[in-house]
Amino acid sequence: MRLTGEPSNEQIDDYNDKETPKKRKTIYLIIGALVLIGAVSFFLLKPNMMPSDYVGTTEEPGIVSKKVF
């Protein structure tokens, strides 16, 4: 079934490795920027992902480090 007004694959500029170098560079820049944003946000949020070693509060400490015996 062929729709009227729809271009065929051969009529599309980007089909079969026929894209322009400008479009290819734009895609590479977008991918690079997204990877960079992901890496920066990961390293900024990484300290917040680590749980604190201290268990308990000052009123009720959770773990006593002294040996009883």
mmCIF file of C-alpha atoms in Angstrom:
data_model
loop_
_atom_site.group_PDB
_atom_site.id
_atom_site.type_symbol
_atom_site.label_atom_id
_atom_site.label_comp_id
_atom_site.label_asym_id
_atom_site.label_seq_id
_atom_site.Cartn_x
_atom_site.Cartn_y
_atom_site.Cartn_z
ATOM 1 C CA MET A 1 0.000 0.000 0.000
ATOM 2 C CA ARG A 2 1.528 3.280 -1.086
ATOM 3 C CA LEU A 3 0.343 6.504 0.463
ATOM 4 C CA THR A 4 0.098 9.509 -1.783
ATOM 5 C CA GLY A 5 2.610 12.217 -1.038
ATOM 6 C CA GLU A 6 4.895 9.911 0.974
ATOM 7 C CA PRO A 7 8.509 9.883 -0.245
ATOM 8 C CA SER A 8 10.167 6.576 -1.010
ATOM 9 C CA ASN A 9 13.345 5.571 0.801
ATOM 10 C CA GLU A 10 15.496 6.625 -2.143
ATOM 11 C CA GLN A 11 13.993 10.137 -2.047
ATOM 12 C CA ILE A 12 14.947 10.684 1.597
ATOM 13 C CA ASP A 13 18.300 12.464 2.002
ATOM 14 C CA ASP A 14 19.483 10.393 4.957
ATOM 15 C CA TYR A 15 18.751 6.970 3.476
ATOM 16 C CA ASN A 16 21.589 4.548 2.713
ATOM 17 C CA ASP A 17 24.475 6.604 4.212
ATOM 18 C CA LYS A 18 23.742 9.687 2.130
ATOM 19 C CA GLU A 19 23.504 12.150 5.016
ATOM 20 C CA THR A 20 25.482 15.344 4.850
ATOM 21 C CA PRO A 21 28.622 15.792 6.981
ATOM 22 C CA LYS A 22 26.892 18.651 8.813
ATOM 23 C CA LYS A 23 24.059 16.351 9.938
ATOM 24 C CA ARG A 24 26.531 13.662 10.980
ATOM 25 C CA LYS A 25 28.541 16.207 13.012
ATOM 26 C CA THR A 26 25.354 17.479 14.674
ATOM 27 C CA ILE A 27 24.370 13.962 15.738
ATOM 28 C CA TYR A 28 27.867 13.293 17.126
ATOM 29 C CA LEU A 29 27.756 16.566 19.087
ATOM 30 C CA ILE A 30 24.348 15.741 20.556
ATOM 31 C CA ILE A 31 25.444 12.240 21.588
ATOM 32 C CA GLY A 32 28.683 13.587 23.073
ATOM 33 C CA ALA A 33 26.840 16.293 25.010
ATOM 34 C CA LEU A 34 24.375 13.763 26.430
ATOM 35 C CA VAL A 35 27.191 11.435 27.509
ATOM 36 C CA LEU A 36 29.009 14.358 29.139
ATOM 37 C CA ILE A 37 25.865 15.514 30.960
ATOM 38 C CA GLY A 38 25.248 11.957 32.160
ATOM 39 C CA ALA A 39 28.814 11.569 33.438
ATOM 40 C CA VAL A 40 28.801 14.919 35.248
ATOM 41 C CA SER A 41 25.416 14.287 36.854
ATOM 42 C CA PHE A 42 26.532 10.797 37.929
ATOM 43 C CA PHE A 43 29.633 12.123 39.682
ATOM 44 C CA LEU A 44 27.657 14.947 41.303
ATOM 45 C CA LEU A 45 24.955 12.594 42.587
ATOM 46 C CA LYS A 46 27.250 9.703 43.532
ATOM 47 C CA PRO A 47 28.049 10.988 47.069
ATOM 48 C CA ASN A 48 24.314 11.227 47.756
ATOM 49 C CA MET A 49 23.761 7.607 46.738
ATOM 50 C CA MET A 50 26.112 6.237 49.390
ATOM 51 C CA PRO A 51 24.392 5.365 52.654
ATOM 52 C CA SER A 52 25.782 6.812 55.839
ATOM 53 C CA ASP A 53 27.854 4.456 57.977
ATOM 54 C CA TYR A 54 26.293 5.698 61.199
ATOM 55 C CA VAL A 55 23.249 3.794 62.378
ATOM 56 C CA GLY A 56 21.127 5.409 65.065
ATOM 57 C CA THR A 57 20.722 8.833 66.575
ATOM 58 C CA THR A 58 22.582 10.711 69.292
ATOM 59 C CA GLU A 59 19.860 9.823 71.813
ATOM 60 C CA GLU A 60 19.756 6.135 70.854
ATOM 61 C CA PRO A 61 22.953 4.912 69.260
ATOM 62 C CA GLY A 62 22.394 1.922 67.047
ATOM 63 C CA ILE A 63 25.715 0.071 67.213
ATOM 64 C CA VAL A 64 28.057 0.019 70.206
ATOM 65 C CA SER A 65 31.618 -0.548 69.083
ATOM 66 C CA LYS A 66 32.959 -1.687 72.505
ATOM 67 C CA LYS A 67 33.473 -5.367 73.060
ATOM 68 C CA VAL A 68 31.444 -6.576 76.014
ATOM 69 C CA PHE A 69 33.433 -9.721 76.881
#
